[in-house]
Amino acid sequence: MKVRELIDGFDEIQLNSEPPDFSIHAILSDSRLCREKDIFCLYETEPDKSVRYIQNAYENGTRIFLIPEDYSIDLPTQSLTLLRSKISPRYLHGFLSSKLCGHPSHDLSIFAVTGTNGKTSTTSLLYHTYQIAGIPSGLIGTISIHFRNEKISSQYTTPDPWELQSTLKRMKEEGIKAVFLEASSHGLKLHRLNGIELDGALFTNLTPDHRDFHPTFEDYFESKFHLFHLLSQSSKKNKLAVLSKDSPGGNEMLSGIRKENFDFKTFTLGSDMDSYRIKNLRLSLDGSEFDLESPDASSKLSVNTSLLGEFNSLNLSLSMILLQNLGFSKSQLEAWIPKLSPIEGRFQLVYPASRDRVGIVDYAHTPDALENILSTIQKIPHSRLITVFGCGGDRDKKKRPEMGAIAQKYSDVTIITSDNPRTEDPLMIIQDIMKGIDPDHKNCIQIPDRREAIVRAVKILPENGFLLVAGKGHENYQILGTERIHFSDYEELSKAFLANNE
């Protein structure tokens, strides 16, 4: 597709000259990746950065630039094709990428999940259910991008518009029928999902997070709520939304949907008679059992799963509500649910050879997620609970004391350590966390080295004790300064158990 055909219908874009007579290869926002037949989409207009990005793209051979209408470019313009936009190039990036990729979402069933916690678990459960059902499907999210036999790493939970649209294009070409993707607040606020025609949207919960990015909680809420605007704007038929009504933010999200009078069906999971309801919940280290009752109480889905924890029961229920209303039968779902495997880094169990104590690796890195998993563990009989965790550097500082208080509230021993300190001093991050700990620092240990913290925790873990290592989950790296080094909580905990048995 050539430039004129690409921008046809985009009245916001004006051409400065006759464009080159070649087909466009990609529309990129990372100047380092740009090449001769690409369009560079300029997001950043801060002078020092934008000049550097433009120069990078130019030196890499790019001669076509999508820029704001009033942006002054310091290059010989006679050799360039400038696409000047009256609105943000960032906003248009997804729509243009979709068009260049042949609008792949038109031919795929696409379901997006948003919420502070539970996005990865919920999308993974949906993806794996479709796999069990024999329906070719794709998964786009925090851990990676999956389809067919491919597993591709992604820089963001919700990829940037070109990566997202080109991935959907590949999925379509590979015969994929349905895609489940995580819609992060960053991805929604930064318009990465523009150009995607959605079939459904799910909401898990909303608690304070990313306060380094969202200036207010209202901004965070509106970013998440934008997913339902996108669903309403979709041209797909039989669209539906599923919300966890009783979870934090659920009622507010539902009220917003009703106020907007969106044109899609809405189903809720909650405790009232208008919602699907979880009944007879039984939790153990072997898994969970419960009944998922329909709003009119006319049917019950009997759930028996190896997934652990009350929060996983919520995530699984949201998934099953969606699938039931997509036409899957009760008997199909009841047969498939036991085949669903635990998700990497989410309440992942690690045992020593003696199996007389339990290690748990979990991605919990927000106050709400940490409290959810700790409160779940407390409901299972145990002798002692030890928690090892830290907080990320160069990120939301307000949550640090909150997480310290939560860890101490539920744990017999709390070991505070490092978790991707990045360019911050690990000791200063630990001191921020300690502000939420009781002044006497009772049963609280500070060990900056994460490996040493895990080893120490294993050494003091008694028989029938639980050890939670929280924050990294599936991650296999630790970020020190600007360098990533290999580090896996699962591997380190396994090695510590093995060494302790020798």
Short mmCIF file of C-alpha atoms in Angstrom, two decimals:
data_model
loop_
_atom_site.label_atom_id
_atom_site.label_comp_id
_atom_site.label_asym_id
_atom_site.label_seq_id
_atom_site.Cartn_x
_atom_site.Cartn_y
_atom_site.Cartn_z
CA MET A 1 0.00 0.00 0.00
CA LYS A 2 1.38 3.39 -1.03
CA VAL A 3 1.19 6.64 0.94
CA ARG A 4 -1.78 8.21 -0.87
CA GLU A 5 -3.88 5.07 -0.51
CA LEU A 6 -2.89 4.75 3.15
CA ILE A 7 -3.97 8.25 4.14
CA ASP A 8 -7.07 8.31 1.95
CA GLY A 9 -10.00 8.95 4.27
CA PHE A 10 -7.81 10.49 6.97
CA ASP A 11 -8.83 14.12 6.54
CA GLU A 12 -6.67 15.06 9.54
CA ILE A 13 -3.50 14.38 7.52
CA GLN A 14 -2.03 16.76 4.96
CA LEU A 15 0.76 15.93 2.48
CA ASN A 16 3.54 18.45 1.87
CA SER A 17 4.70 16.96 -1.43
CA GLU A 18 4.29 14.11 -3.87
CA PRO A 19 5.10 10.92 -1.91
CA PRO A 20 7.58 8.27 -3.10
CA ASP A 21 6.24 5.57 -5.41
CA PHE A 22 6.80 2.52 -3.22
CA SER A 23 4.71 0.42 -0.88
CA ILE A 24 4.99 1.21 2.81
CA HIS A 25 6.57 -1.54 4.90
CA ALA A 26 5.73 -0.41 8.45
CA ILE A 27 4.61 2.54 10.59
CA LEU A 28 6.96 2.76 13.56
CA SER A 29 7.26 4.93 16.65
CA ASP A 30 10.74 3.65 17.56
CA SER A 31 13.20 5.57 15.41
CA ARG A 32 15.91 2.97 16.03
CA LEU A 33 13.91 0.37 14.11
CA CYS A 34 13.02 2.58 11.14
CA ARG A 35 14.25 1.74 7.66
CA GLU A 36 13.90 3.11 4.12
CA LYS A 37 10.29 2.17 3.34
CA ASP A 38 8.89 2.84 6.80
CA ILE A 39 6.90 5.76 8.15
CA PHE A 40 8.20 7.25 11.39
CA CYS A 41 5.36 8.29 13.69
CA LEU A 42 6.55 11.05 16.03
CA TYR A 43 4.98 10.89 19.49
CA GLU A 44 7.43 13.07 21.39
CA THR A 45 7.49 16.81 20.65
CA GLU A 46 9.86 17.83 23.46
CA PRO A 47 12.64 19.52 21.42
CA ASP A 48 15.73 17.57 22.51
CA LYS A 49 14.09 14.16 22.22
CA SER A 50 12.09 14.78 19.05
CA VAL A 51 15.09 16.12 17.16
CA ARG A 52 17.12 13.07 18.17
CA TYR A 53 14.35 10.65 17.17
CA ILE A 54 13.81 12.33 13.81
CA GLN A 55 17.55 12.27 13.15
CA ASN A 56 17.77 8.57 14.09
CA ALA A 57 15.00 7.65 11.68
CA TYR A 58 16.51 9.81 8.93
CA GLU A 59 19.97 8.25 9.34
CA ASN A 60 18.34 4.80 9.10
CA GLY A 61 16.92 5.70 5.70
CA THR A 62 13.40 6.82 6.58
CA ARG A 63 12.07 9.71 4.52
CA ILE A 64 8.38 9.68 5.45
CA PHE A 65 7.36 11.29 8.75
CA LEU A 66 3.98 11.52 10.47
CA ILE A 67 4.25 14.63 12.64
CA PRO A 68 1.99 17.17 14.38
CA GLU A 69 0.67 19.90 12.10
CA ASP A 70 2.74 22.69 13.65
CA TYR A 71 5.94 20.71 14.25
CA SER A 72 9.05 22.27 12.70
CA ILE A 73 11.43 19.67 11.30
CA ASP A 74 15.13 20.52 11.04
CA LEU A 75 15.97 18.52 7.92
CA PRO A 76 16.03 19.33 4.18
CA THR A 77 12.28 19.03 3.60
CA GLN A 78 12.60 18.74 -0.19
CA SER A 79 13.90 15.20 0.34
CA LEU A 80 11.12 14.28 2.80
CA THR A 81 7.47 13.36 2.69
CA LEU A 82 5.79 15.03 5.66
CA LEU A 83 2.39 13.84 6.81
CA ARG A 84 1.21 16.70 8.98
CA SER A 85 -1.61 15.74 11.32
CA LYS A 86 -4.17 18.06 12.88
CA ILE A 87 -4.56 15.58 15.74
CA SER A 88 -2.03 13.55 17.71
CA PRO A 89 0.03 11.17 15.53
CA ARG A 90 -0.09 8.80 18.50
CA TYR A 91 -3.90 8.71 18.23
CA LEU A 92 -3.78 7.94 14.49
CA HIS A 93 -1.01 5.35 14.71
CA GLY A 94 -3.32 2.41 15.46
CA PHE A 95 -5.84 3.29 12.77
CA LEU A 96 -3.16 3.70 10.11
CA SER A 97 -1.41 0.49 11.20
CA SER A 98 -4.70 -1.38 11.02
CA LYS A 99 -5.31 -0.15 7.48
CA LEU A 100 -1.79 -1.01 6.31
CA CYS A 101 -2.19 -4.51 7.80
CA GLY A 102 -5.55 -5.05 6.09
CA HIS A 103 -7.71 -4.50 9.19
CA PRO A 104 -6.97 -7.95 10.70
CA SER A 105 -9.30 -7.51 13.67
CA HIS A 106 -12.29 -7.51 11.30
CA ASP A 107 -11.70 -11.21 10.69
CA LEU A 108 -10.77 -12.24 14.24
CA SER A 109 -12.83 -12.54 17.42
CA ILE A 110 -11.01 -10.28 19.85
CA PHE A 111 -11.56 -10.08 23.59
CA ALA A 112 -9.69 -7.66 25.85
CA VAL A 113 -9.27 -7.88 29.62
CA THR A 114 -8.50 -4.87 31.81
CA GLY A 115 -8.04 -4.37 35.54
CA THR A 116 -5.27 -3.76 38.04
CA ASN A 117 -4.78 -7.45 38.78
CA GLY A 118 -5.90 -10.63 37.04
CA LYS A 119 -5.42 -9.65 33.39
CA THR A 120 -2.76 -12.27 32.67
CA SER A 121 -4.60 -15.04 34.50
CA THR A 122 -7.94 -14.30 32.85
CA THR A 123 -6.59 -14.01 29.30
CA SER A 124 -4.52 -17.17 29.82
CA LEU A 125 -7.54 -19.12 31.07
CA LEU A 126 -9.58 -18.07 28.05
CA TYR A 127 -6.75 -18.85 25.65
CA HIS A 128 -6.12 -22.29 27.11
CA THR A 129 -9.83 -23.13 27.16
CA TYR A 130 -9.99 -22.39 23.43
CA GLN A 131 -6.89 -24.52 22.94
CA ILE A 132 -8.53 -27.42 24.77
CA ALA A 133 -11.65 -26.89 22.63
CA GLY A 134 -9.52 -27.18 19.49
CA ILE A 135 -10.16 -23.60 18.36
CA PRO A 136 -7.02 -21.88 16.97
CA SER A 137 -6.41 -18.91 19.24
CA GLY A 138 -3.85 -16.28 20.17
CA LEU A 139 -2.73 -14.64 23.40
CA ILE A 140 -1.21 -11.17 23.76
CA GLY A 141 -0.07 -10.03 27.18
CA THR A 142 2.44 -9.51 29.96
CA ILE A 143 4.27 -12.81 29.73
CA SER A 144 4.47 -13.10 25.93
CA ILE A 145 2.57 -13.42 22.66
CA HIS A 146 1.39 -16.96 21.84
CA PHE A 147 -0.15 -18.47 18.73
CA ARG A 148 0.29 -21.81 17.04
CA ASN A 149 3.73 -22.99 18.19
CA GLU A 150 5.17 -19.50 18.49
CA LYS A 151 6.05 -17.68 21.69
CA ILE A 152 7.23 -14.11 21.15
CA SER A 153 8.44 -11.75 23.86
CA SER A 154 6.85 -8.30 23.99
CA GLN A 155 8.15 -5.10 25.54
CA TYR A 156 4.75 -3.99 26.82
CA THR A 157 1.68 -5.67 28.32
CA THR A 158 -0.28 -4.08 25.46
CA PRO A 159 2.10 -3.80 22.47
CA ASP A 160 2.46 -0.57 20.52
CA PRO A 161 0.06 -0.11 17.58
CA TRP A 162 2.30 -1.43 14.81
CA GLU A 163 3.43 -4.49 16.76
CA LEU A 164 -0.16 -5.17 17.79
CA GLN A 165 -1.67 -4.83 14.31
CA SER A 166 1.13 -6.71 12.55
CA THR A 167 0.82 -9.50 15.14
CA LEU A 168 -2.92 -9.73 14.51
CA LYS A 169 -2.20 -9.82 10.77
CA ARG A 170 0.14 -12.78 11.26
CA MET A 171 -2.40 -14.52 13.47
CA LYS A 172 -5.07 -14.08 10.81
CA GLU A 173 -2.73 -15.48 8.13
CA GLU A 174 -1.99 -18.48 10.40
CA GLY A 175 -5.70 -19.31 10.66
CA ILE A 176 -6.24 -18.04 14.20
CA LYS A 177 -9.92 -17.51 15.03
CA ALA A 178 -9.91 -15.78 18.43
CA VAL A 179 -7.44 -13.54 20.28
CA PHE A 180 -7.33 -12.70 23.97
CA LEU A 181 -5.33 -9.63 24.91
CA GLU A 182 -4.46 -7.67 28.02
CA ALA A 183 -5.51 -4.02 27.90
CA SER A 184 -3.27 -2.11 30.29
CA SER A 185 -4.05 1.39 31.50
CA HIS A 186 -0.94 2.60 29.66
CA GLY A 187 -2.06 0.90 26.47
CA LEU A 188 -5.54 2.38 26.72
CA LYS A 189 -4.47 5.91 27.63
CA LEU A 190 -1.79 5.91 24.92
CA HIS A 191 -4.30 4.73 22.27
CA ARG A 192 -2.49 1.47 21.43
CA LEU A 193 -5.81 -0.31 20.84
CA ASN A 194 -7.08 2.20 18.28
CA GLY A 195 -8.04 0.43 15.07
CA ILE A 196 -9.04 -2.81 16.80
CA GLU A 197 -12.61 -4.02 16.43
CA LEU A 198 -13.48 -5.72 19.73
CA ASP A 199 -15.99 -8.51 20.32
CA GLY A 200 -15.85 -8.40 24.10
CA ALA A 201 -14.29 -6.76 27.15
CA LEU A 202 -13.76 -8.03 30.69
CA PHE A 203 -13.04 -6.07 33.87
CA THR A 204 -11.38 -7.68 36.91
CA ASN A 205 -10.78 -4.98 39.54
CA LEU A 206 -9.35 -1.51 40.08
CA THR A 207 -7.07 -0.47 42.93
CA PRO A 208 -4.40 2.26 43.01
CA ASP A 209 -1.41 1.50 40.80
CA HIS A 210 0.90 3.21 38.30
CA ARG A 211 0.71 6.45 40.26
CA ASP A 212 3.96 7.44 38.58
CA PHE A 213 2.04 7.52 35.26
CA HIS A 214 -1.54 8.48 36.16
CA PRO A 215 -1.73 11.87 37.93
CA THR A 216 -4.97 10.93 39.74
CA PHE A 217 -7.01 7.83 40.48
CA GLU A 218 -9.75 9.34 38.30
CA ASP A 219 -7.33 9.39 35.37
CA TYR A 220 -6.48 5.74 36.06
CA PHE A 221 -10.19 4.86 36.18
CA GLU A 222 -10.96 6.73 32.95
CA SER A 223 -8.08 4.98 31.19
CA LYS A 224 -9.49 1.58 32.13
CA PHE A 225 -13.06 2.65 31.34
CA HIS A 226 -11.93 3.67 27.85
CA LEU A 227 -11.94 -0.04 26.95
CA PHE A 228 -15.74 0.02 27.07
CA HIS A 229 -15.82 3.07 24.80
CA LEU A 230 -13.73 1.08 22.32
CA LEU A 231 -16.10 -1.88 22.62
CA SER A 232 -19.09 0.38 21.99
CA GLN A 233 -17.40 1.90 18.92
CA SER A 234 -16.65 -1.54 17.46
CA SER A 235 -18.63 -2.54 14.38
CA LYS A 236 -18.84 -6.17 15.56
CA LYS A 237 -22.23 -7.77 16.25
CA ASN A 238 -23.27 -9.45 19.52
CA LYS A 239 -20.69 -7.59 21.61
CA LEU A 240 -20.56 -8.29 25.33
CA ALA A 241 -18.89 -7.13 28.51
CA VAL A 242 -18.26 -9.07 31.72
CA LEU A 243 -17.47 -7.30 34.99
CA SER A 244 -16.54 -8.40 38.49
CA LYS A 245 -19.13 -6.20 40.16
CA ASP A 246 -18.16 -6.68 43.81
CA SER A 247 -14.43 -6.22 43.19
CA PRO A 248 -12.95 -2.75 43.82
CA GLY A 249 -14.09 -0.41 41.07
CA GLY A 250 -16.68 -2.84 39.74
CA ASN A 251 -19.82 -0.93 40.69
CA GLU A 252 -18.32 2.33 39.44
CA MET A 253 -17.40 0.73 36.13
CA LEU A 254 -20.90 -0.72 35.78
CA SER A 255 -22.50 2.65 36.61
CA GLY A 256 -20.42 4.29 33.91
CA ILE A 257 -21.53 1.71 31.35
CA ARG A 258 -25.18 2.22 32.25
CA LYS A 259 -24.85 5.99 32.16
CA GLU A 260 -23.34 5.87 28.66
CA ASN A 261 -26.06 3.46 27.50
CA PHE A 262 -23.54 1.50 25.45
CA ASP A 263 -24.82 -0.85 22.76
CA PHE A 264 -23.47 -4.13 24.14
CA LYS A 265 -24.75 -6.73 26.56
CA THR A 266 -23.31 -6.60 30.06
CA PHE A 267 -22.97 -9.52 32.48
CA THR A 268 -21.74 -9.27 36.05
CA LEU A 269 -20.16 -11.52 38.65
CA GLY A 270 -21.25 -10.54 42.15
CA SER A 271 -23.46 -11.38 45.11
CA ASP A 272 -26.80 -9.87 44.02
CA MET A 273 -29.58 -11.68 42.16
CA ASP A 274 -28.80 -9.88 38.88
CA SER A 275 -25.29 -11.34 38.79
CA TYR A 276 -23.63 -14.68 38.33
CA ARG A 277 -22.65 -15.89 41.81
CA ILE A 278 -19.90 -18.08 43.27
CA LYS A 279 -21.40 -20.59 45.70
CA ASN A 280 -19.92 -23.24 48.02
CA LEU A 281 -16.30 -22.18 47.50
CA ARG A 282 -13.79 -24.67 48.91
CA LEU A 283 -10.07 -23.87 48.81
CA SER A 284 -7.07 -26.10 49.43
CA LEU A 285 -3.52 -26.63 48.20
CA ASP A 286 -4.95 -29.13 45.75
CA GLY A 287 -7.11 -26.50 44.06
CA SER A 288 -10.57 -24.99 44.28
CA GLU A 289 -14.13 -26.22 44.00
CA PHE A 290 -17.26 -24.10 43.67
CA ASP A 291 -20.55 -23.66 41.85
CA LEU A 292 -21.08 -20.78 39.44
CA GLU A 293 -24.78 -19.96 39.63
CA SER A 294 -26.61 -18.06 36.88
CA PRO A 295 -28.49 -14.82 37.70
CA ASP A 296 -31.90 -16.52 37.62
CA ALA A 297 -30.51 -19.52 39.56
CA SER A 298 -31.76 -21.78 36.77
CA SER A 299 -28.36 -23.38 36.22
CA LYS A 300 -25.10 -24.06 38.01
CA LEU A 301 -21.69 -24.69 36.55
CA SER A 302 -19.78 -27.14 38.77
CA VAL A 303 -16.15 -26.04 38.89
CA ASN A 304 -13.30 -28.32 39.96
CA THR A 305 -9.91 -26.79 39.22
CA SER A 306 -6.26 -27.09 40.19
CA LEU A 307 -6.09 -23.28 40.27
CA LEU A 308 -5.43 -21.95 43.76
CA GLY A 309 -6.89 -19.02 45.64
CA GLU A 310 -10.08 -17.02 45.83
CA PHE A 311 -8.80 -14.49 43.29
CA ASN A 312 -8.28 -17.28 40.75
CA SER A 313 -11.86 -18.39 41.37
CA LEU A 314 -12.93 -14.87 40.39
CA ASN A 315 -10.74 -14.86 37.26
CA LEU A 316 -11.97 -18.30 36.22
CA SER A 317 -15.59 -17.31 36.82
CA LEU A 318 -15.28 -14.21 34.63
CA SER A 319 -13.84 -16.41 31.90
CA MET A 320 -16.63 -18.96 32.21
CA ILE A 321 -19.34 -16.26 32.14
CA LEU A 322 -17.91 -15.00 28.86
CA LEU A 323 -17.68 -18.49 27.38
CA GLN A 324 -21.20 -19.46 28.45
CA ASN A 325 -22.56 -16.36 26.74
CA LEU A 326 -20.55 -17.11 23.62
CA GLY A 327 -22.49 -20.34 23.31
CA PHE A 328 -20.31 -22.96 24.98
CA SER A 329 -22.39 -25.51 26.88
CA LYS A 330 -22.30 -26.35 30.57
CA SER A 331 -21.13 -29.90 29.85
CA GLN A 332 -18.31 -28.66 27.61
CA LEU A 333 -17.02 -26.20 30.20
CA GLU A 334 -17.25 -28.67 33.08
CA ALA A 335 -15.19 -31.14 31.03
CA TRP A 336 -12.57 -28.56 30.05
CA ILE A 337 -12.04 -26.73 33.38
CA PRO A 338 -10.13 -29.57 35.12
CA LYS A 339 -7.70 -29.59 32.20
CA LEU A 340 -6.67 -25.96 32.77
CA SER A 341 -3.14 -25.74 34.17
CA PRO A 342 -1.88 -23.26 36.77
CA ILE A 343 -0.36 -20.15 35.21
CA GLU A 344 3.37 -19.51 35.40
CA GLY A 345 4.26 -17.21 38.28
CA ARG A 346 0.70 -17.03 39.60
CA PHE A 347 0.34 -18.89 42.94
CA GLN A 348 2.98 -21.28 41.61
CA LEU A 349 3.88 -23.94 44.16
CA VAL A 350 7.43 -25.08 44.91
CA TYR A 351 8.09 -28.01 47.26
CA PRO A 352 11.25 -29.36 48.90
CA ALA A 353 11.95 -33.07 48.47
CA SER A 354 10.35 -33.75 51.85
CA ARG A 355 7.15 -31.92 50.81
CA ASP A 356 6.73 -30.90 54.45
CA ARG A 357 6.61 -27.17 53.70
CA VAL A 358 5.41 -25.06 50.78
CA GLY A 359 6.97 -22.32 48.67
CA ILE A 360 4.77 -20.02 46.59
CA VAL A 361 5.95 -17.79 43.73
CA ASP A 362 3.53 -15.05 42.72
CA TYR A 363 3.54 -11.90 40.60
CA ALA A 364 1.74 -9.88 43.30
CA HIS A 365 3.37 -6.46 42.98
CA THR A 366 0.52 -4.15 44.01
CA PRO A 367 -0.99 -3.66 47.48
CA ASP A 368 -4.28 -5.27 46.44
CA ALA A 369 -2.62 -8.29 44.82
CA LEU A 370 -0.34 -8.84 47.81
CA GLU A 371 -3.26 -8.65 50.24
CA ASN A 372 -5.33 -11.01 48.09
CA ILE A 373 -2.74 -13.76 48.03
CA LEU A 374 -1.74 -13.37 51.68
CA SER A 375 -5.35 -13.46 52.86
CA THR A 376 -5.90 -16.58 50.74
CA ILE A 377 -2.85 -18.31 52.23
CA GLN A 378 -4.04 -17.44 55.74
CA LYS A 379 -7.20 -19.49 55.14
CA ILE A 380 -5.15 -22.66 54.56
CA PRO A 381 -3.84 -24.39 57.73
CA HIS A 382 -0.13 -23.75 58.28
CA SER A 383 2.42 -23.33 61.07
CA ARG A 384 4.09 -20.13 59.90
CA LEU A 385 3.92 -17.70 56.98
CA ILE A 386 7.07 -15.97 55.73
CA THR A 387 6.85 -13.33 53.00
CA VAL A 388 9.75 -12.16 50.84
CA PHE A 389 9.07 -9.12 48.65
CA GLY A 390 10.35 -5.77 47.42
CA CYS A 391 9.14 -2.89 45.26
CA GLY A 392 10.32 -1.76 41.84
CA GLY A 393 12.62 1.20 41.42
CA ASP A 394 11.71 4.25 39.32
CA ARG A 395 8.05 3.35 39.80
CA ASP A 396 5.11 4.27 42.05
CA LYS A 397 6.64 5.16 45.44
CA LYS A 398 3.34 5.58 47.26
CA LYS A 399 2.63 1.86 47.28
CA ARG A 400 5.86 0.96 49.07
CA PRO A 401 4.76 1.63 52.70
CA GLU A 402 1.30 0.26 51.89
CA MET A 403 2.79 -3.06 50.82
CA GLY A 404 5.05 -3.11 53.86
CA ALA A 405 2.05 -2.75 56.16
CA ILE A 406 0.11 -5.48 54.32
CA ALA A 407 3.02 -7.93 54.42
CA GLN A 408 3.52 -7.42 58.14
CA LYS A 409 -0.21 -7.69 58.86
CA TYR A 410 -0.51 -11.18 57.40
CA SER A 411 2.99 -12.63 57.84
CA ASP A 412 4.75 -14.13 60.82
CA VAL A 413 8.04 -12.98 59.32
CA THR A 414 8.53 -10.36 56.60
CA ILE A 415 11.78 -10.21 54.64
CA ILE A 416 12.11 -7.03 52.60
CA THR A 417 14.45 -7.23 49.64
CA SER A 418 15.06 -5.86 46.12
CA ASP A 419 12.77 -6.20 43.11
CA ASN A 420 14.07 -4.52 39.96
CA PRO A 421 15.59 -1.49 41.74
CA ARG A 422 16.61 -0.02 38.38
CA THR A 423 18.43 3.29 38.92
CA GLU A 424 17.33 3.75 42.53
CA ASP A 425 19.38 2.76 45.56
CA PRO A 426 17.90 -0.57 46.78
CA LEU A 427 18.42 0.49 50.40
CA MET A 428 16.36 3.65 49.86
CA ILE A 429 13.51 1.61 48.37
CA ILE A 430 13.62 -0.70 51.38
CA GLN A 431 13.50 2.32 53.70
CA ASP A 432 10.37 3.53 51.88
CA ILE A 433 8.77 0.12 52.45
CA MET A 434 9.82 0.18 56.12
CA LYS A 435 7.74 3.33 56.66
CA GLY A 436 4.68 1.07 56.63
CA ILE A 437 6.16 -1.34 59.18
CA ASP A 438 5.52 -1.04 62.93
CA PRO A 439 8.14 1.18 64.61
CA ASP A 440 9.62 -1.76 66.54
CA HIS A 441 10.19 -3.59 63.21
CA LYS A 442 8.95 -6.76 64.88
CA ASN A 443 9.64 -9.90 62.84
CA CYS A 444 10.87 -7.82 59.92
CA ILE A 445 14.23 -8.50 58.25
CA GLN A 446 15.97 -6.37 55.62
CA ILE A 447 18.12 -8.27 53.08
CA PRO A 448 18.80 -6.23 49.90
CA ASP A 449 20.17 -9.20 47.92
CA ARG A 450 17.10 -11.10 46.68
CA ARG A 451 18.91 -14.43 46.39
CA GLU A 452 20.17 -14.16 49.97
CA ALA A 453 16.68 -13.19 51.13
CA ILE A 454 15.17 -16.34 49.61
CA VAL A 455 17.91 -18.55 51.08
CA ARG A 456 17.41 -17.01 54.53
CA ALA A 457 13.65 -17.51 54.32
CA VAL A 458 14.04 -21.19 53.43
CA LYS A 459 16.43 -21.73 56.35
CA ILE A 460 13.95 -20.39 58.91
CA LEU A 461 10.82 -21.93 57.34
CA PRO A 462 9.46 -24.56 59.76
CA GLU A 463 7.62 -27.77 58.99
CA ASN A 464 4.12 -27.08 57.60
CA GLY A 465 5.19 -23.51 56.93
CA PHE A 466 4.38 -21.38 53.88
CA LEU A 467 6.92 -19.16 52.13
CA LEU A 468 5.61 -16.55 49.69
CA VAL A 469 8.10 -14.95 47.31
CA ALA A 470 6.12 -12.10 45.77
CA GLY A 471 6.58 -9.52 43.06
CA LYS A 472 8.35 -11.13 40.11
CA GLY A 473 6.28 -14.21 39.30
CA HIS A 474 7.06 -15.25 35.73
CA GLU A 475 9.88 -12.73 35.30
CA ASN A 476 13.30 -14.27 34.72
CA TYR A 477 15.36 -11.13 35.27
CA GLN A 478 16.40 -8.54 37.82
CA ILE A 479 16.98 -4.97 36.63
CA LEU A 480 20.00 -3.39 38.33
CA GLY A 481 20.70 0.10 37.05
CA THR A 482 19.95 -0.19 33.35
CA GLU A 483 21.19 -3.79 33.10
CA ARG A 484 19.02 -6.91 33.08
CA ILE A 485 20.56 -9.96 34.71
CA HIS A 486 19.04 -13.43 34.77
CA PHE A 487 17.05 -14.06 37.93
CA SER A 488 14.07 -16.33 38.51
CA ASP A 489 12.25 -16.57 41.85
CA TYR A 490 11.10 -20.08 40.92
CA GLU A 491 14.64 -21.23 40.16
CA GLU A 492 16.15 -19.59 43.24
CA LEU A 493 13.49 -20.98 45.56
CA SER A 494 13.91 -24.47 44.08
CA LYS A 495 17.70 -24.29 44.54
CA ALA A 496 17.35 -23.00 48.10
CA PHE A 497 15.04 -25.88 49.02
CA LEU A 498 17.45 -28.36 47.45
CA ALA A 499 20.48 -26.91 49.26
CA ASN A 500 18.62 -26.84 52.57
CA ASN A 501 17.89 -30.59 52.29
CA GLU A 502 21.53 -31.54 51.71
#
